[in-house]
PDB file of C-alpha atoms in Angstrom:
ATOM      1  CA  UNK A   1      17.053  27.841 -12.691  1.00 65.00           C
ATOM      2  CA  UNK A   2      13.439  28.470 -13.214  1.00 63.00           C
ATOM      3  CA  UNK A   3      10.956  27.643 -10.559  1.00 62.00           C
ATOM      4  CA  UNK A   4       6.794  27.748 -10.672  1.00 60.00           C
ATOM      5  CA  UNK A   5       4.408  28.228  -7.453  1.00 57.00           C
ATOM      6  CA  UNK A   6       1.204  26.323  -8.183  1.00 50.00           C
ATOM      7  CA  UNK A   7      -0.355  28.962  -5.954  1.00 42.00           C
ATOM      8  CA  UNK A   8      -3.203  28.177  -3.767  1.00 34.00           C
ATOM      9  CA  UNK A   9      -4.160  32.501  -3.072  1.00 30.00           C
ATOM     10  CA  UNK A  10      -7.764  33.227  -3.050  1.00 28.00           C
ATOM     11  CA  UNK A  11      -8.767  36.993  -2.595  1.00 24.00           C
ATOM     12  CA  UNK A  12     -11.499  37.913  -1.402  1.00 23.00           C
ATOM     13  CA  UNK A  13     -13.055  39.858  -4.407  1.00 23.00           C
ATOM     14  CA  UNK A  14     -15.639  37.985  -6.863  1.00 24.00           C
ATOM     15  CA  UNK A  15     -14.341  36.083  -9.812  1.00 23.00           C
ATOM     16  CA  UNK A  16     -10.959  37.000  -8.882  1.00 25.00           C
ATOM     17  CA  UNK A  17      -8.903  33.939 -10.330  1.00 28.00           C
ATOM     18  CA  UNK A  18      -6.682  31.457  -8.565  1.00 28.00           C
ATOM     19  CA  UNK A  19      -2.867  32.470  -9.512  1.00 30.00           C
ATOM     20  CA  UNK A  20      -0.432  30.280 -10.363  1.00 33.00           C
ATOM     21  CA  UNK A  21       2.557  32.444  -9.979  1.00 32.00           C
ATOM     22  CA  UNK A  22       6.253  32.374 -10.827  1.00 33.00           C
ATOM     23  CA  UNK A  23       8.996  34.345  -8.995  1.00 35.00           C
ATOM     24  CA  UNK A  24      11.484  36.821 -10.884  1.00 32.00           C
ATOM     25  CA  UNK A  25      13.398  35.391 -13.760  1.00 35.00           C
ATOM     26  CA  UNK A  26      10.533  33.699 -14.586  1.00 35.00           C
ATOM     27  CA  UNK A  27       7.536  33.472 -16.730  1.00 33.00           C
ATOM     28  CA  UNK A  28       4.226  34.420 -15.047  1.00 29.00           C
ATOM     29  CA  UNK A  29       1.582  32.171 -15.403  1.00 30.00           C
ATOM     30  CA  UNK A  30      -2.099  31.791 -14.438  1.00 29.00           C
ATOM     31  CA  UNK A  31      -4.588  29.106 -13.551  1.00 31.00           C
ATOM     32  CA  UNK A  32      -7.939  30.084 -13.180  1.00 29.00           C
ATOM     33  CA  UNK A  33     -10.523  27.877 -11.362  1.00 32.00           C
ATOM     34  CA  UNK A  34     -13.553  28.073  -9.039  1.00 32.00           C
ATOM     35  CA  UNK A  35     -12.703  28.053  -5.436  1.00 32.00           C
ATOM     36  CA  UNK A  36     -13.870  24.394  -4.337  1.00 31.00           C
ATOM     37  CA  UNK A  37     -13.377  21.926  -1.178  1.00 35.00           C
ATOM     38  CA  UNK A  38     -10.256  20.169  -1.050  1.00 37.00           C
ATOM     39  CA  UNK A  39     -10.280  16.411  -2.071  1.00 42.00           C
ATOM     40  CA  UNK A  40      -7.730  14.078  -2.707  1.00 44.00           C
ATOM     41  CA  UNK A  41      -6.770  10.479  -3.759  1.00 43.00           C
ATOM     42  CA  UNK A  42      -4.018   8.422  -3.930  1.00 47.00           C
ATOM     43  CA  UNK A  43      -2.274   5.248  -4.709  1.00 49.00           C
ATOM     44  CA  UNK A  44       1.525   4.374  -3.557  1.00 49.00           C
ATOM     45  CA  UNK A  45       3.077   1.404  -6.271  1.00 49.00           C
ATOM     46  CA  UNK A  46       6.623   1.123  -4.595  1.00 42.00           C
ATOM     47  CA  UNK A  47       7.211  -1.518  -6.830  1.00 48.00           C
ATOM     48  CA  UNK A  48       6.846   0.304 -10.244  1.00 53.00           C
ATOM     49  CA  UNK A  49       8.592   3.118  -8.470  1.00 82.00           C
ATOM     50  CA  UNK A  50       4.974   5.693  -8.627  1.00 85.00           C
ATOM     51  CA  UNK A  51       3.455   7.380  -6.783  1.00 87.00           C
ATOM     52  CA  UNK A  52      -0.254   8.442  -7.780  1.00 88.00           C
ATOM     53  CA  UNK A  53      -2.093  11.690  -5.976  1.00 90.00           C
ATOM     54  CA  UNK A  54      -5.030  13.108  -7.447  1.00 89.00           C
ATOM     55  CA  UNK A  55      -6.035  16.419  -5.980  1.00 91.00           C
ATOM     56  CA  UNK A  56      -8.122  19.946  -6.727  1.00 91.00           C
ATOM     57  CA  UNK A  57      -6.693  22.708  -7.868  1.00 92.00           C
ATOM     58  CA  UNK A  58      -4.891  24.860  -5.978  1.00 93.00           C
ATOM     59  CA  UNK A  59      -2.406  22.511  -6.001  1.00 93.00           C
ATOM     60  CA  UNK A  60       0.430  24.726  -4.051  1.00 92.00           C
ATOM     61  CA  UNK A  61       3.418  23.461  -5.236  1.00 93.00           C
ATOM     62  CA  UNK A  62       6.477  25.191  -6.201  1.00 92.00           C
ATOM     63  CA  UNK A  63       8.181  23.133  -9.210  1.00 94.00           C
ATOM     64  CA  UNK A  64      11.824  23.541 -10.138  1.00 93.00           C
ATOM     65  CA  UNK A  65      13.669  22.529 -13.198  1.00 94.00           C
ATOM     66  CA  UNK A  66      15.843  19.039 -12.835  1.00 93.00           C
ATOM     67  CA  UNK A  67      18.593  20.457 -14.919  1.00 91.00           C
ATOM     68  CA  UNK A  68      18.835  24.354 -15.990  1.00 89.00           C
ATOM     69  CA  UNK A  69      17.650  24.744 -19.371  1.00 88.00           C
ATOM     70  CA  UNK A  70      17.317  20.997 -20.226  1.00 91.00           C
ATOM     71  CA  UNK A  71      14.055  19.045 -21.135  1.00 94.00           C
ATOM     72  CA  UNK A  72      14.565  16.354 -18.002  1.00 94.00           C
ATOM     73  CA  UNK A  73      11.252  17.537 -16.353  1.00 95.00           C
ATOM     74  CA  UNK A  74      10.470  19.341 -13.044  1.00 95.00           C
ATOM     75  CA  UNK A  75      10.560  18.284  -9.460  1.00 95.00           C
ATOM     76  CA  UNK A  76       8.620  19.514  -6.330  1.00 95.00           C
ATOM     77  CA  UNK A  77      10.634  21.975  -4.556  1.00 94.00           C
ATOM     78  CA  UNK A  78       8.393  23.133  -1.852  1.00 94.00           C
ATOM     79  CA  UNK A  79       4.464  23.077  -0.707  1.00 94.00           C
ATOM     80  CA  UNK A  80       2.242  25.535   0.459  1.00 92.00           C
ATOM     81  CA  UNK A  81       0.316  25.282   3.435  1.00 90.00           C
ATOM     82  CA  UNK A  82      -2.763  26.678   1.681  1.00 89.00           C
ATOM     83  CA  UNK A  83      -2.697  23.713  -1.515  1.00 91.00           C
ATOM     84  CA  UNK A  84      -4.597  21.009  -1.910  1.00 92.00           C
ATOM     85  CA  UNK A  85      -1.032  18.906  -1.801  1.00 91.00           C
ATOM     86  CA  UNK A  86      -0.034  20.539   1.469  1.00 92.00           C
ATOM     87  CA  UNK A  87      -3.015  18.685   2.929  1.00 90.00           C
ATOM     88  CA  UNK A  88      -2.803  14.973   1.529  1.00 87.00           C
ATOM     89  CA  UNK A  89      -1.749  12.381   2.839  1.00 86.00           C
ATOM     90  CA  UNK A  90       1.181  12.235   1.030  1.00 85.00           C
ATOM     91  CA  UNK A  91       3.012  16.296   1.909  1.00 87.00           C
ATOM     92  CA  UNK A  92       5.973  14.555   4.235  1.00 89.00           C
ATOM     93  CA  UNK A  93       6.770  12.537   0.860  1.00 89.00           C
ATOM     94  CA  UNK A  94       6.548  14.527  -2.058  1.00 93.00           C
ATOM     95  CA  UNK A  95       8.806  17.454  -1.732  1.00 94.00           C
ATOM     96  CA  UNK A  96      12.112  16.672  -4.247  1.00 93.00           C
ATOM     97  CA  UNK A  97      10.103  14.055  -5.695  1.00 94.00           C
ATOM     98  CA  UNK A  98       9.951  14.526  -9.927  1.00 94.00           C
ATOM     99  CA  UNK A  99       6.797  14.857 -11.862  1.00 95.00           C
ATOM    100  CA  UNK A 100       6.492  11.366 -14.187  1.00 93.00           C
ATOM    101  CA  UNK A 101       3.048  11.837 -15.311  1.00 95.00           C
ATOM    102  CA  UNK A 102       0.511  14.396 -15.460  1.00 95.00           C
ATOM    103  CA  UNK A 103      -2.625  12.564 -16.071  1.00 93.00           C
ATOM    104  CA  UNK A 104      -1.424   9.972 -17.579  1.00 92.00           C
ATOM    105  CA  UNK A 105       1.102  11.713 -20.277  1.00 94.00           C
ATOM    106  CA  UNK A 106       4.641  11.442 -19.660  1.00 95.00           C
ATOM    107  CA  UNK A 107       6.464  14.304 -18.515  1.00 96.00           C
ATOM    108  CA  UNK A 108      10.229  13.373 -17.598  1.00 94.00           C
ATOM    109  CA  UNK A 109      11.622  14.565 -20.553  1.00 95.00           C
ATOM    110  CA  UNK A 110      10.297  17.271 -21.463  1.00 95.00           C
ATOM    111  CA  UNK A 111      11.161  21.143 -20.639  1.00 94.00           C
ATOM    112  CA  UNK A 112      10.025  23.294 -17.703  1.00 94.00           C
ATOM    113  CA  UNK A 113       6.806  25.410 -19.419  1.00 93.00           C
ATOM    114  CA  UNK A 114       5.760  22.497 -21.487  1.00 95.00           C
ATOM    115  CA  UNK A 115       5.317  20.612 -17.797  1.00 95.00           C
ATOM    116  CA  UNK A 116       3.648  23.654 -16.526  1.00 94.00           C
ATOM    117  CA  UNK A 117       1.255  23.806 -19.694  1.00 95.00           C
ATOM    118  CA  UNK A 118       0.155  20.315 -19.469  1.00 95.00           C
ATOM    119  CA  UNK A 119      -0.748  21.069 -15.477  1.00 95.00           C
ATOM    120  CA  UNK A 120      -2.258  24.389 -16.264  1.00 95.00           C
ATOM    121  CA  UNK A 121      -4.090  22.952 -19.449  1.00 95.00           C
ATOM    122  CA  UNK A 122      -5.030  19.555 -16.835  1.00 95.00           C
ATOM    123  CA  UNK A 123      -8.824  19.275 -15.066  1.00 94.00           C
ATOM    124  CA  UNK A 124      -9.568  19.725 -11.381  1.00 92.00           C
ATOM    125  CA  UNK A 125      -8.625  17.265  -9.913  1.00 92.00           C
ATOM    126  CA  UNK A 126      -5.787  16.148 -11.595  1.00 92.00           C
ATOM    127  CA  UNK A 127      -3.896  13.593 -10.970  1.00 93.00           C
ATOM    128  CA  UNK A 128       0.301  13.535 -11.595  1.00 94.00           C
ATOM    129  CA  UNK A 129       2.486  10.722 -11.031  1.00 92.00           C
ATOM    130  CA  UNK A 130       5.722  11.229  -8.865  1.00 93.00           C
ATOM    131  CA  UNK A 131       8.633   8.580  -9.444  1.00 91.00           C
ATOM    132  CA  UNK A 132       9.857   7.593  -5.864  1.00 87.00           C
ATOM    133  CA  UNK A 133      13.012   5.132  -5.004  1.00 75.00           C
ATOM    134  CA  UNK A 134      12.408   2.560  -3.014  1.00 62.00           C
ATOM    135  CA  UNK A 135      15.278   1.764  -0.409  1.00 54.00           C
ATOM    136  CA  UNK A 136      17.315  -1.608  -0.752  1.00 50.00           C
ATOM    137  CA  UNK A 137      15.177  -4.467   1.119  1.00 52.00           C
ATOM    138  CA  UNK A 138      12.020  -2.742   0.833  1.00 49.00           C
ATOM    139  CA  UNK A 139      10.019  -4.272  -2.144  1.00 48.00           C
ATOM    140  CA  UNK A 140      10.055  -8.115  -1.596  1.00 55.00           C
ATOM    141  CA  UNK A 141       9.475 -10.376  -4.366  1.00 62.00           C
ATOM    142  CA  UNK A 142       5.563 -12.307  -3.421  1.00 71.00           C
ATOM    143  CA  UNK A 143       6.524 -15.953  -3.772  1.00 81.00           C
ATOM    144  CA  UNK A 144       3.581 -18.456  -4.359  1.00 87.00           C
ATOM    145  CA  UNK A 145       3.186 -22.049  -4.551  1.00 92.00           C
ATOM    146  CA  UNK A 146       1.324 -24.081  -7.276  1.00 91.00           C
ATOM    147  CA  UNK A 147      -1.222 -26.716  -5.967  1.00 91.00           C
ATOM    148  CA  UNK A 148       0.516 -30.042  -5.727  1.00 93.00           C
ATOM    149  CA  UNK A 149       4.018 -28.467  -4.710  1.00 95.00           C
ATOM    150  CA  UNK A 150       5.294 -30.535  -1.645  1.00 97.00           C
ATOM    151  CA  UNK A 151       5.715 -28.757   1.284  1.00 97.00           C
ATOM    152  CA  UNK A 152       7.058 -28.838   5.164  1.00 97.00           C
ATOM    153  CA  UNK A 153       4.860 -27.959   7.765  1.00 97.00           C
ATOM    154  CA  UNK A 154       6.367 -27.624  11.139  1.00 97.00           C
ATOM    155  CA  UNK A 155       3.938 -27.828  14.484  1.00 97.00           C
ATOM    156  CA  UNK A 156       4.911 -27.210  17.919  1.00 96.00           C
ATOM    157  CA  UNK A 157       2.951 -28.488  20.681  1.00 93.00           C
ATOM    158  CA  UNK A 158       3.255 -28.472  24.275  1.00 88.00           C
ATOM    159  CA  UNK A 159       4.762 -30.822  26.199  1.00 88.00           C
ATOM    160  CA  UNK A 160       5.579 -32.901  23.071  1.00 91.00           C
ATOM    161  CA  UNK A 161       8.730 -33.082  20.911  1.00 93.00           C
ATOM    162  CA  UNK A 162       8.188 -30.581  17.038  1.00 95.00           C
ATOM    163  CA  UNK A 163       6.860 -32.859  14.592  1.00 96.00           C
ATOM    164  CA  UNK A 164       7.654 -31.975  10.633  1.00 97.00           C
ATOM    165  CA  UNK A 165       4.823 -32.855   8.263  1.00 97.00           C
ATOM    166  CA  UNK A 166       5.359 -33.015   4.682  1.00 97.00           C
ATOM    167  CA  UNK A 167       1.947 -31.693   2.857  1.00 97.00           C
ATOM    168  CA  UNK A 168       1.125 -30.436  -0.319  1.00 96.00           C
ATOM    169  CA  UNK A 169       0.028 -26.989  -0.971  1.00 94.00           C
ATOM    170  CA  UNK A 170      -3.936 -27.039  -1.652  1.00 94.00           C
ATOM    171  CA  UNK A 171      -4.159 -29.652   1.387  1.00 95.00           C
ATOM    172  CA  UNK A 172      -6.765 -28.593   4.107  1.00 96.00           C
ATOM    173  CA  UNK A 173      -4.814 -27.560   7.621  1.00 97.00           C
ATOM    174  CA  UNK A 174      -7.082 -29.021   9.984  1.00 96.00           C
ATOM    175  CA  UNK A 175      -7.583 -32.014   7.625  1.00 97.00           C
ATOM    176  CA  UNK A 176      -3.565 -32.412   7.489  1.00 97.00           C
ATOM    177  CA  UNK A 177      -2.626 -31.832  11.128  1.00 97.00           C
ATOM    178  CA  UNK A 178      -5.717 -34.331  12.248  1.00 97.00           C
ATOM    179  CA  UNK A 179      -4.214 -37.034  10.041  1.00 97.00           C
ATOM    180  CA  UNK A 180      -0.553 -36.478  11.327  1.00 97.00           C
ATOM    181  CA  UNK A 181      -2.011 -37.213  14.922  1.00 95.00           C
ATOM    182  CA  UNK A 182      -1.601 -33.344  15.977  1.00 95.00           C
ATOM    183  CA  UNK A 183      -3.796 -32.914  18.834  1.00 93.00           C
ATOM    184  CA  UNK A 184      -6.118 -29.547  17.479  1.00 93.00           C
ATOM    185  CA  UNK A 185      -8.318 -30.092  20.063  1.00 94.00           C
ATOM    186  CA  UNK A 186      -7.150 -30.259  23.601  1.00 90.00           C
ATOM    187  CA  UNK A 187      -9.788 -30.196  26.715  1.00 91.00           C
ATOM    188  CA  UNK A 188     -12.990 -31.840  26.997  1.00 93.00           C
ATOM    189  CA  UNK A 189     -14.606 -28.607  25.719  1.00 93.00           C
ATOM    190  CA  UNK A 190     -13.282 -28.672  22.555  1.00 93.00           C
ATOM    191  CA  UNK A 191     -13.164 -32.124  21.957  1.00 92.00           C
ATOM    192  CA  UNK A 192     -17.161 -32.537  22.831  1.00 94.00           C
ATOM    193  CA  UNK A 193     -18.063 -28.265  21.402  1.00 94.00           C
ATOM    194  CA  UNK A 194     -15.697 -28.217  18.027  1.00 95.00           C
ATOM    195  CA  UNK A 195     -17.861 -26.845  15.211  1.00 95.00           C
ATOM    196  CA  UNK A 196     -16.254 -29.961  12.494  1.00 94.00           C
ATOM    197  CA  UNK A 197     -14.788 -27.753  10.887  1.00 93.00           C
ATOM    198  CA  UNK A 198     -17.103 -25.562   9.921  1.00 92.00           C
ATOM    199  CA  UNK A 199     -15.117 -21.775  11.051  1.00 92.00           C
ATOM    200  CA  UNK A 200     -17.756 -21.183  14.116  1.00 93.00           C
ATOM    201  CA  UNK A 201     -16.147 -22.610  17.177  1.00 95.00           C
ATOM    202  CA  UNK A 202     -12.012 -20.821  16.911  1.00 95.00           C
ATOM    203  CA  UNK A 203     -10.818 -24.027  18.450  1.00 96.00           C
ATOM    204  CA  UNK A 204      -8.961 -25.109  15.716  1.00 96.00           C
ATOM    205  CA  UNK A 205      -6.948 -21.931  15.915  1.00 96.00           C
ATOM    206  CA  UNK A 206      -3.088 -22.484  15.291  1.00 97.00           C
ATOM    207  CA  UNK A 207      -0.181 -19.414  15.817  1.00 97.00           C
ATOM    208  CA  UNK A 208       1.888 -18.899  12.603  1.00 97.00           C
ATOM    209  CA  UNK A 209       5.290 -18.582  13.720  1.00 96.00           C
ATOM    210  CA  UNK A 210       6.979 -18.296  10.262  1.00 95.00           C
ATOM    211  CA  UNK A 211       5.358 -18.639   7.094  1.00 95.00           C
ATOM    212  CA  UNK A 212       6.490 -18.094   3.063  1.00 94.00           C
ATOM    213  CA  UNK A 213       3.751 -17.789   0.383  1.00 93.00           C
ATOM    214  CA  UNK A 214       0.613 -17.592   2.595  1.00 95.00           C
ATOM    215  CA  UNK A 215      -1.903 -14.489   1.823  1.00 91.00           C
ATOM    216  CA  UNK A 216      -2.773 -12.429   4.673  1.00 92.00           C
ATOM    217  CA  UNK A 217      -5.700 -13.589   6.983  1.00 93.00           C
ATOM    218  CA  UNK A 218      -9.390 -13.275   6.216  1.00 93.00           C
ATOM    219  CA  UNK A 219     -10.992 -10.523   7.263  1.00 92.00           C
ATOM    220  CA  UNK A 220     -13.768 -12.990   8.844  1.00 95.00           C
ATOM    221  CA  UNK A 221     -10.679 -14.329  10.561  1.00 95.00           C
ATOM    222  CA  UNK A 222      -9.454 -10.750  11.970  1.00 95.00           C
ATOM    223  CA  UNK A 223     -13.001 -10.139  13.784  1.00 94.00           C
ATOM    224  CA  UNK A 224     -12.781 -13.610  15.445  1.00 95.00           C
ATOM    225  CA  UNK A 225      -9.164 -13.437  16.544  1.00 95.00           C
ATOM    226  CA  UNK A 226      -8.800 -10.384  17.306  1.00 94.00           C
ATOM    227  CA  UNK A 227      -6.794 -10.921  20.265  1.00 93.00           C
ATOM    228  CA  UNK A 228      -4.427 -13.264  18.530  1.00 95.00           C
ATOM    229  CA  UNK A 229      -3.036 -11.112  15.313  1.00 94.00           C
ATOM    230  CA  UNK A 230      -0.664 -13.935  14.091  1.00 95.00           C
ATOM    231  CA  UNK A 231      -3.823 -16.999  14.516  1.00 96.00           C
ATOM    232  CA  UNK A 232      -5.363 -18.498  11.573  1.00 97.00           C
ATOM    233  CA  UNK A 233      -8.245 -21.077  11.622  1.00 96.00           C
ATOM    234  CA  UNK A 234      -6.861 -24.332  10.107  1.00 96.00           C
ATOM    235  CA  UNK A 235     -10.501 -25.179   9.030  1.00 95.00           C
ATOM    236  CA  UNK A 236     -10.572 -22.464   6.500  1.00 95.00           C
ATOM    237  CA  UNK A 237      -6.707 -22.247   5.156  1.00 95.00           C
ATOM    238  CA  UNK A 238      -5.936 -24.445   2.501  1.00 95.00           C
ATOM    239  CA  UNK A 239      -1.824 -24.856   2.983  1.00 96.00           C
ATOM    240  CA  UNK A 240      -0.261 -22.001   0.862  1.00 95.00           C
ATOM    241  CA  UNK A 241       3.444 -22.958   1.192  1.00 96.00           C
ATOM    242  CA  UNK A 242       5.792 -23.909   4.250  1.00 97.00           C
ATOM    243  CA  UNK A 243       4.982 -22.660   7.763  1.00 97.00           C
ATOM    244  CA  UNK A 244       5.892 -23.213  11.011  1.00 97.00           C
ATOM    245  CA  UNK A 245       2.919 -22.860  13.690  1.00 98.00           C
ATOM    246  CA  UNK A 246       2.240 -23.700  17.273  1.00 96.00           C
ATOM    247  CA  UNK A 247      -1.276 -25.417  18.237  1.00 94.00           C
ATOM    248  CA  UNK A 248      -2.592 -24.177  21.579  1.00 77.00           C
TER     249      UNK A 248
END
């Protein structure tokens, strides 16, 4: 089985050349470029089963064939401490992976030195796709709502029995638990110093206890409930799908 080190060696002599060498019983290669700063970028798709790096030469990785002498591409078999893949992100997760892409140009079924020319032949950076699995469970479907689609929100207040309140996705929170007689605003203080709705006070803050369909909090949300993580502000969510909260 033929293997290729992506070599990361620079000697310290002038234009000596970056090597890209392969080990006995196979061909010897080389990939000349100027020494440079490590960089790197990447992009993890579990769901189309990718995973994008994009990284400088030296790339330090020792590729082995998938199958001994048949064109079903190469896969990482080690990395070297000195490569520009060594130090991404990405090093715990892309030994054994196999090469899909090499910037953008299919490579899982072709042979072993046509994979190496195309990486040789590639830029600085370049950037090579790496076809992951994803374990059972771990890519869950997004489900959405369209406007109009009826919908159960369920509130739980203090020291009164759950109430279920049938909505329709595109309603207004605040607006919907107001009208169902949930009391948003308990206290003097917040009764008298609520903002109407406006997103200044955090009064009408409600805990999502269970939700399907909603996107993740604003960011302007995260900075002003910062020490509730699962809080939204019912003023500025439109309902997105069922949910069950609690109101403070």
């Amino acid at each position: 089985m033929r293997i290729s080190m992506i070599s990361s060696l620079l000697f310290s002599v002038c234009a000596v050349p970056v090597l890209a060498f392969v080990p006995s019983g196979s061909r010897f290669g080389l990939v000349s470029t100027k020494p440079s700063t490590i960089l790197f970028s990447s992009t993890d798709n579990v769901q189309t089963g990718l995973l994008s790096v994009t990284l400088e030469k030296p790339l330090g990785m020792l590729l082995e064939e998938m199958e001994e002498g048949a064109p079903l591409g190469v896969k990482v078999e080690e990395l070297a401490d000195s490569g520009s893949a060594y130090a991404s992100p990405y090093k715990d997760q892309l030994v054994g992976l196999k090469l899909a892409t090499v910037m953008g140009e299919d490579v899982t079924a072709i042979g072993f030195d046509d994979v190496m020319e195309k990486i040789i032949d590639a830029p600085s950076p370049v950037t090579i796709e790496f076809e992951v699995e994803a374990a059972a469970g771990d890519v869950e479907e997004k489900v959405s709502f369209d406007v109009g689609t009826p919908v159960t929100i369920q509130v739980i207040q203090e020291g009164k029995p759950d109430l279920e309140i049938n909505a329709q996705v595109g309603d207004n929170l605040r607006k919907t638990l107001l009208e169902n007689d949930v009391e948003l605003y308990r206290g003097l203080k917040k009764k008298l110093g609520n903002c109407g709705g406006v997103g200044q006070c955090t009064f009408c803050a409600v805990d999502f206890k269970d939700s399907e369909g909603w996107e993740e909090r604003s960011e302007y949300e995260d900075g002003r409930l910062k020490k509730a993580p699962n809080a939204r502000l019912a003023c500025l969510n439109n309902i997105q799908g069922p949910a069950t909260i609690r109101v403070q």
